[in-house]
Amino acid sequence: MLRDGWAVDGPAADDFAGDMTAPRGLIVTNTTITNAPGRSQWTDAMDRAGTAEGESPMTSISGPDGYMSGFGNEFETEALEGALPVGQNSPQRCPYGLYAEQLSGSPFTAPRASNRRTWLYRIRPSVLHAVKFRRAAESEWKTAPHHVQGGPDLGPLRWDPPPPPAGETSFVEGMRTMTTAGDVNVQAGMAAHVFHVSRSMEREYFYNADGELLVVIEKGRLAFHTEMGRIAAEPGEIVVLPRGVKFRVELIDGPARGYACENYGAMFTLPERGPIGANGLANPRDFLVPVAAYEEVEAPCTLTVKWCGGFHTAEIGHSPLDVVAWHGAHVPYKYDLRRFSPVGAILNDHPDPSIFTVLTAPSDTPGMANVDFAIFPERWMVAEGTFRPPWYHMNVMSEFMGLIYGVYDAKPEGFVPGGMSLHNCMLPHGPDNDAFTAASFSRLEPHKLSGTLAFMFETRFPQHLTEFAAREAPLQDNYIDCWADLVKHYDGSPEGK
C-alpha cells in the first residue's frame, strides 16, 4: 500500500492507513511471533513517546510483536510475505526484485558453535552505500592503541558523571571514550565509553567495523533502528550492536545518557555455567532480537563507518536500512538486566564476582576473557559469619565500573549513577571504611540489596586513559581517601580491637 509517499504492508496496514505521523517510507513487519510477550514493546515505547511541537514525529503503530526470543539462534523473519527465499540463500532472482547479501561476523571456516552470519534481502546492495568515503572530523571517540602522556598518577580512579557536551549531539557525536585497551588492528581489546544523546539521527546512519558495541542505558530511552529491525531500550536494559550492522538512534522521550563497551575481539557469548547446571545467570530466552522492518527512503542520507579508529562518511541517496527479510545469527539484540538470575553463597563465604557475568568475549587463553560484562543486581545476602561485601582485592584483570541506579554496597558514598571507576591490573581496591565497619560489626541477618544495579567491563588488558578521562571528565581527586579511615585492628589478641 502506498499512501502519500509512505509504503506500508502487512497486518498493520489498515491501522496505519489514516496515520500520517510515521516516518516517510517506514515498512512495518508482518512477521508473526509466538514466543514474545503480549503487546509489542516497540509499540509501547513509541506510544509513550508522543510528539512535541517542533520535534520529528515518532512511530506509533499497532501491529505484531517486535521481537524474537533466544541467544545465538538461527532466526528468520520477513517484512513482506514471501520475501525470504525457500530452500536456498542466493536464488537466481530474489522475490520482490531484492538483492541477496551475506553479512559475515566470523570467518567462513569458524566452528559451527561460533559461526555468525546473516543473509540479508535488501532493496539495494551495500556496495551502493560505499560510493565514496571522505574522512570525517576528529572525534572524542578514541580507539586502542591510544596512550596519553601525563594525566593522573597511577592508582584507583573514580569520576563523577561527565556534563553533557556543548550543543546538541547524536549518539555518535555524543560518544566520549574513557579508556582503551589492547589493539584494534589485531582485533583484541576494548574501549570503555560514556555517551550523551540530545538529538535523534535524522537520515544519518552508522556502522562500526572495529568491533561490536554493548550499550548500557543509564538515563532516558533510545530507539535503535537497525538493518534487522527496531529495538527500543530503557535504563536497566542493554543493546548489543554487532560489527558491521548499520543503524541509527532516535530519542524516545528526551535526552539520554549511558555507557558503552566497544569489543574489538571475539563476539560476546554466554558464559559456561559449569556445575551451576542448565539454568540461572542470563537465560537465553530473555534475549530479544528484532523482527524485520525496513525503511524505503529516497532522499539524501549520510553513512559513517568507524574503521581502524578513523571515521569515514559517504553521501548516499537512500536509507541503508532497506532489508526486507533476513535469516541468520549475526544480529543485534537487547537484554533486560533485571531478568538476570543471580547465584550466590547460601551458607558462608563469598563467591568470586565472575558469578555475576552476563556476557563474555573469550580470548585465545582459556578462562582469560578479552572482555567480561558483569552486573551487580538486586540480590539477597544470607551468608553466615561472613564478610558480605566484595573483599579486598588485587586482580590480573582491569575493571571499569559504572552505576545505573541505586547504591553500590562496597562504596555507599561517592559512587553515583552516571559515574564510573577504574581499578587497573594489579592495583588494590575494596570496600571503604564505612562499608567495612558495617559489614564487620553489624548483626548478620538475611538482607536484600534492593534498588541497585551496577556493572563492570573487565578485560585482560591494561586500560589506558584518554585525554577526556585524564583532563576533562570530573575526576574525584580525593577518591583514594575513601580508604584513609581504615585503621589497624590487630593488637596481638585473637579478637583484635
PDB file of C-alpha atoms in Angstrom, residues 189-350:
ATOM      1  CA  GLY A 189      40.950  -5.494  23.471  1.00  0.00           C
ATOM      2  CA  MET A 190      38.192  -2.983  24.086  1.00  0.00           C
ATOM      3  CA  ALA A 191      37.284   0.616  24.816  1.00  0.00           C
ATOM      4  CA  ALA A 192      35.002   1.990  27.543  1.00  0.00           C
ATOM      5  CA  HIS A 193      32.876   4.992  26.611  1.00  0.00           C
ATOM      6  CA  VAL A 194      30.252   7.294  28.069  1.00  0.00           C
ATOM      7  CA  PHE A 195      27.653   8.965  25.850  1.00  0.00           C
ATOM      8  CA  HIS A 196      25.100  11.760  25.891  1.00  0.00           C
ATOM      9  CA  VAL A 197      22.340  11.907  23.277  1.00  0.00           C
ATOM     10  CA  SER A 198      20.350  15.110  22.844  1.00  0.00           C
ATOM     11  CA  ARG A 199      19.164  14.749  19.240  1.00  0.00           C
ATOM     12  CA  SER A 200      17.998  11.935  17.015  1.00  0.00           C
ATOM     13  CA  MET A 201      19.938  10.792  13.965  1.00  0.00           C
ATOM     14  CA  GLU A 202      17.927  12.150  11.028  1.00  0.00           C
ATOM     15  CA  ARG A 203      18.874  10.394   7.785  1.00  0.00           C
ATOM     16  CA  GLU A 204      22.256   9.716   9.436  1.00  0.00           C
ATOM     17  CA  TYR A 205      23.451   6.132   9.638  1.00  0.00           C
ATOM     18  CA  PHE A 206      26.471   4.455  11.188  1.00  0.00           C
ATOM     19  CA  TYR A 207      28.259   1.152  11.442  1.00  0.00           C
ATOM     20  CA  ASN A 208      31.332   0.005  13.325  1.00  0.00           C
ATOM     21  CA  ALA A 209      33.903  -2.115  11.507  1.00  0.00           C
ATOM     22  CA  ASP A 210      36.169  -2.162  14.565  1.00  0.00           C
ATOM     23  CA  GLY A 211      34.009  -4.212  16.913  1.00  0.00           C
ATOM     24  CA  GLU A 212      30.636  -4.843  18.437  1.00  0.00           C
ATOM     25  CA  LEU A 213      29.079  -2.235  20.693  1.00  0.00           C
ATOM     26  CA  LEU A 214      27.444  -3.114  24.019  1.00  0.00           C
ATOM     27  CA  VAL A 215      25.276  -0.153  25.074  1.00  0.00           C
ATOM     28  CA  VAL A 216      24.248   0.319  28.727  1.00  0.00           C
ATOM     29  CA  ILE A 217      21.497   2.923  29.091  1.00  0.00           C
ATOM     30  CA  GLU A 218      21.607   4.830  32.377  1.00  0.00           C
ATOM     31  CA  LYS A 219      19.111   7.647  31.752  1.00  0.00           C
ATOM     32  CA  GLY A 220      16.423   8.202  29.127  1.00  0.00           C
ATOM     33  CA  ARG A 221      15.169   5.820  26.451  1.00  0.00           C
ATOM     34  CA  LEU A 222      16.528   5.176  22.975  1.00  0.00           C
ATOM     35  CA  ALA A 223      15.227   3.603  19.773  1.00  0.00           C
ATOM     36  CA  PHE A 224      17.787   1.726  17.679  1.00  0.00           C
ATOM     37  CA  HIS A 225      16.777   1.380  14.020  1.00  0.00           C
ATOM     38  CA  THR A 226      18.979  -1.366  12.553  1.00  0.00           C
ATOM     39  CA  GLU A 227      19.184  -3.298   9.303  1.00  0.00           C
ATOM     40  CA  MET A 228      17.490  -6.241  11.025  1.00  0.00           C
ATOM     41  CA  GLY A 229      14.695  -4.248  12.690  1.00  0.00           C
ATOM     42  CA  ARG A 230      13.982  -1.877  15.548  1.00  0.00           C
ATOM     43  CA  ILE A 231      14.912  -2.077  19.237  1.00  0.00           C
ATOM     44  CA  ALA A 232      13.555   0.203  21.975  1.00  0.00           C
ATOM     45  CA  ALA A 233      15.534   0.232  25.235  1.00  0.00           C
ATOM     46  CA  GLU A 234      15.444   1.922  28.633  1.00  0.00           C
ATOM     47  CA  PRO A 235      17.610   2.102  31.778  1.00  0.00           C
ATOM     48  CA  GLY A 236      18.189  -1.415  33.076  1.00  0.00           C
ATOM     49  CA  GLU A 237      18.433  -2.819  29.541  1.00  0.00           C
ATOM     50  CA  ILE A 238      21.444  -3.320  27.285  1.00  0.00           C
ATOM     51  CA  VAL A 239      21.617  -3.345  23.497  1.00  0.00           C
ATOM     52  CA  VAL A 240      24.348  -5.158  21.549  1.00  0.00           C
ATOM     53  CA  LEU A 241      25.079  -3.957  18.007  1.00  0.00           C
ATOM     54  CA  PRO A 242      27.324  -6.402  16.116  1.00  0.00           C
ATOM     55  CA  ARG A 243      30.283  -5.426  13.991  1.00  0.00           C
ATOM     56  CA  GLY A 244      29.157  -4.255  10.548  1.00  0.00           C
ATOM     57  CA  VAL A 245      25.435  -3.785  11.268  1.00  0.00           C
ATOM     58  CA  LYS A 246      24.153  -0.393  10.112  1.00  0.00           C
ATOM     59  CA  PHE A 247      21.897   1.618  12.415  1.00  0.00           C
ATOM     60  CA  ARG A 248      20.644   4.991  13.540  1.00  0.00           C
ATOM     61  CA  VAL A 249      19.472   6.043  17.011  1.00  0.00           C
ATOM     62  CA  GLU A 250      16.414   8.102  17.960  1.00  0.00           C
ATOM     63  CA  LEU A 251      15.432   9.686  21.236  1.00  0.00           C
ATOM     64  CA  ILE A 252      12.117   8.451  22.588  1.00  0.00           C
ATOM     65  CA  ASP A 253      11.302  10.995  25.292  1.00  0.00           C
ATOM     66  CA  GLY A 254      14.149  13.429  25.855  1.00  0.00           C
ATOM     67  CA  PRO A 255      17.928  13.332  26.313  1.00  0.00           C
ATOM     68  CA  ALA A 256      19.624  10.064  27.226  1.00  0.00           C
ATOM     69  CA  ARG A 257      22.997   9.029  28.559  1.00  0.00           C
ATOM     70  CA  GLY A 258      24.834   5.851  29.373  1.00  0.00           C
ATOM     71  CA  TYR A 259      27.931   3.742  28.886  1.00  0.00           C
ATOM     72  CA  ALA A 260      29.240   1.625  26.033  1.00  0.00           C
ATOM     73  CA  CYS A 261      31.789  -1.158  25.701  1.00  0.00           C
ATOM     74  CA  GLU A 262      33.400  -1.495  22.280  1.00  0.00           C
ATOM     75  CA  ASN A 263      34.639  -5.061  21.953  1.00  0.00           C
ATOM     76  CA  TYR A 264      37.397  -5.493  19.356  1.00  0.00           C
ATOM     77  CA  GLY A 265      37.754  -9.239  19.905  1.00  0.00           C
ATOM     78  CA  ALA A 266      35.615 -12.356  19.645  1.00  0.00           C
ATOM     79  CA  MET A 267      31.889 -11.721  19.876  1.00  0.00           C
ATOM     80  CA  PHE A 268      30.096 -11.698  23.195  1.00  0.00           C
ATOM     81  CA  THR A 269      28.588 -15.009  24.164  1.00  0.00           C
ATOM     82  CA  LEU A 270      27.002 -16.513  27.258  1.00  0.00           C
ATOM     83  CA  PRO A 271      29.460 -17.810  29.877  1.00  0.00           C
ATOM     84  CA  GLU A 272      29.586 -21.517  30.600  1.00  0.00           C
ATOM     85  CA  ARG A 273      27.609 -22.444  33.726  1.00  0.00           C
ATOM     86  CA  GLY A 274      29.712 -25.423  34.752  1.00  0.00           C
ATOM     87  CA  PRO A 275      28.346 -27.091  37.906  1.00  0.00           C
ATOM     88  CA  ILE A 276      25.585 -24.453  38.166  1.00  0.00           C
ATOM     89  CA  GLY A 277      23.830 -26.565  35.561  1.00  0.00           C
ATOM     90  CA  ALA A 278      21.313 -25.789  32.844  1.00  0.00           C
ATOM     91  CA  ASN A 279      19.612 -22.748  34.399  1.00  0.00           C
ATOM     92  CA  GLY A 280      20.486 -19.450  36.047  1.00  0.00           C
ATOM     93  CA  LEU A 281      22.513 -16.315  35.305  1.00  0.00           C
ATOM     94  CA  ALA A 282      21.421 -14.813  31.959  1.00  0.00           C
ATOM     95  CA  ASN A 283      18.949 -17.236  30.411  1.00  0.00           C
ATOM     96  CA  PRO A 284      18.889 -17.401  26.576  1.00  0.00           C
ATOM     97  CA  ARG A 285      15.112 -16.938  26.324  1.00  0.00           C
ATOM     98  CA  ASP A 286      15.375 -13.445  27.814  1.00  0.00           C
ATOM     99  CA  PHE A 287      17.453 -12.080  24.936  1.00  0.00           C
ATOM    100  CA  LEU A 288      15.298 -10.345  22.313  1.00  0.00           C
ATOM    101  CA  VAL A 289      16.104  -9.949  18.611  1.00  0.00           C
ATOM    102  CA  PRO A 290      14.063  -7.589  16.402  1.00  0.00           C
ATOM    103  CA  VAL A 291      11.796  -8.783  13.621  1.00  0.00           C
ATOM    104  CA  ALA A 292      12.323  -7.441  10.121  1.00  0.00           C
ATOM    105  CA  ALA A 293      11.318  -3.840   9.458  1.00  0.00           C
ATOM    106  CA  TYR A 294      12.732  -1.582   6.779  1.00  0.00           C
ATOM    107  CA  GLU A 295      12.878   1.971   5.508  1.00  0.00           C
ATOM    108  CA  GLU A 296      12.322   2.925   1.891  1.00  0.00           C
ATOM    109  CA  VAL A 297      13.629   6.474   1.906  1.00  0.00           C
ATOM    110  CA  GLU A 298      14.644   8.162  -1.350  1.00  0.00           C
ATOM    111  CA  ALA A 299      16.407  11.253  -0.020  1.00  0.00           C
ATOM    112  CA  PRO A 300      19.963  12.434   0.714  1.00  0.00           C
ATOM    113  CA  CYS A 301      21.444  10.438   3.633  1.00  0.00           C
ATOM    114  CA  THR A 302      24.873  10.025   5.191  1.00  0.00           C
ATOM    115  CA  LEU A 303      26.562   6.780   6.186  1.00  0.00           C
ATOM    116  CA  THR A 304      29.551   6.893   8.546  1.00  0.00           C
ATOM    117  CA  VAL A 305      31.825   3.928   9.221  1.00  0.00           C
ATOM    118  CA  LYS A 306      34.375   3.596  12.024  1.00  0.00           C
ATOM    119  CA  TRP A 307      37.335   1.701  10.589  1.00  0.00           C
ATOM    120  CA  CYS A 308      40.652   1.145  12.431  1.00  0.00           C
ATOM    121  CA  GLY A 309      39.910   4.121  14.644  1.00  0.00           C
ATOM    122  CA  GLY A 310      39.111   6.557  11.829  1.00  0.00           C
ATOM    123  CA  PHE A 311      35.696   7.864  10.843  1.00  0.00           C
ATOM    124  CA  HIS A 312      34.690   7.971   7.170  1.00  0.00           C
ATOM    125  CA  THR A 313      31.441   9.355   5.725  1.00  0.00           C
ATOM    126  CA  ALA A 314      29.677   8.735   2.418  1.00  0.00           C
ATOM    127  CA  GLU A 315      26.778  10.682   0.909  1.00  0.00           C
ATOM    128  CA  ILE A 316      24.106   8.331  -0.414  1.00  0.00           C
ATOM    129  CA  GLY A 317      20.676   8.936  -1.899  1.00  0.00           C
ATOM    130  CA  HIS A 318      18.647   6.487   0.153  1.00  0.00           C
ATOM    131  CA  SER A 319      18.358   4.812   3.543  1.00  0.00           C
ATOM    132  CA  PRO A 320      20.688   1.818   4.013  1.00  0.00           C
ATOM    133  CA  LEU A 321      18.138   0.236   6.376  1.00  0.00           C
ATOM    134  CA  ASP A 322      16.376  -1.365   3.397  1.00  0.00           C
ATOM    135  CA  VAL A 323      16.499  -5.030   4.460  1.00  0.00           C
ATOM    136  CA  VAL A 324      13.051  -6.502   3.754  1.00  0.00           C
ATOM    137  CA  ALA A 325      13.827 -10.004   5.051  1.00  0.00           C
ATOM    138  CA  TRP A 326      16.702 -11.822   6.680  1.00  0.00           C
ATOM    139  CA  HIS A 327      17.819 -15.050   8.292  1.00  0.00           C
ATOM    140  CA  GLY A 328      20.881 -15.874  10.363  1.00  0.00           C
ATOM    141  CA  ALA A 329      22.637 -15.435  13.709  1.00  0.00           C
ATOM    142  CA  HIS A 330      24.728 -12.245  13.301  1.00  0.00           C
ATOM    143  CA  VAL A 331      22.070 -10.000  14.772  1.00  0.00           C
ATOM    144  CA  PRO A 332      21.500  -7.093  17.173  1.00  0.00           C
ATOM    145  CA  TYR A 333      19.730  -7.873  20.419  1.00  0.00           C
ATOM    146  CA  LYS A 334      18.678  -6.473  23.759  1.00  0.00           C
ATOM    147  CA  TYR A 335      18.532  -7.904  27.265  1.00  0.00           C
ATOM    148  CA  ASP A 336      16.784  -6.722  30.412  1.00  0.00           C
ATOM    149  CA  LEU A 337      19.377  -6.912  33.200  1.00  0.00           C
ATOM    150  CA  ARG A 338      16.576  -7.168  35.748  1.00  0.00           C
ATOM    151  CA  ARG A 339      15.871 -10.677  34.452  1.00  0.00           C
ATOM    152  CA  PHE A 340      19.318 -11.903  35.456  1.00  0.00           C
ATOM    153  CA  SER A 341      19.054 -14.851  37.829  1.00  0.00           C
ATOM    154  CA  PRO A 342      21.939 -14.410  40.315  1.00  0.00           C
ATOM    155  CA  VAL A 343      23.635 -17.269  42.100  1.00  0.00           C
ATOM    156  CA  GLY A 344      25.442 -16.782  45.403  1.00  0.00           C
ATOM    157  CA  ALA A 345      26.532 -18.183  48.749  1.00  0.00           C
ATOM    158  CA  ILE A 346      23.692 -19.659  50.812  1.00  0.00           C
ATOM    159  CA  LEU A 347      25.728 -20.705  53.850  1.00  0.00           C
ATOM    160  CA  ASN A 348      29.073 -18.948  54.180  1.00  0.00           C
ATOM    161  CA  ASP A 349      31.877 -17.155  52.394  1.00  0.00           C
ATOM    162  CA  HIS A 350      31.751 -15.095  49.226  1.00  0.00           C
TER     163      HIS A 350
END
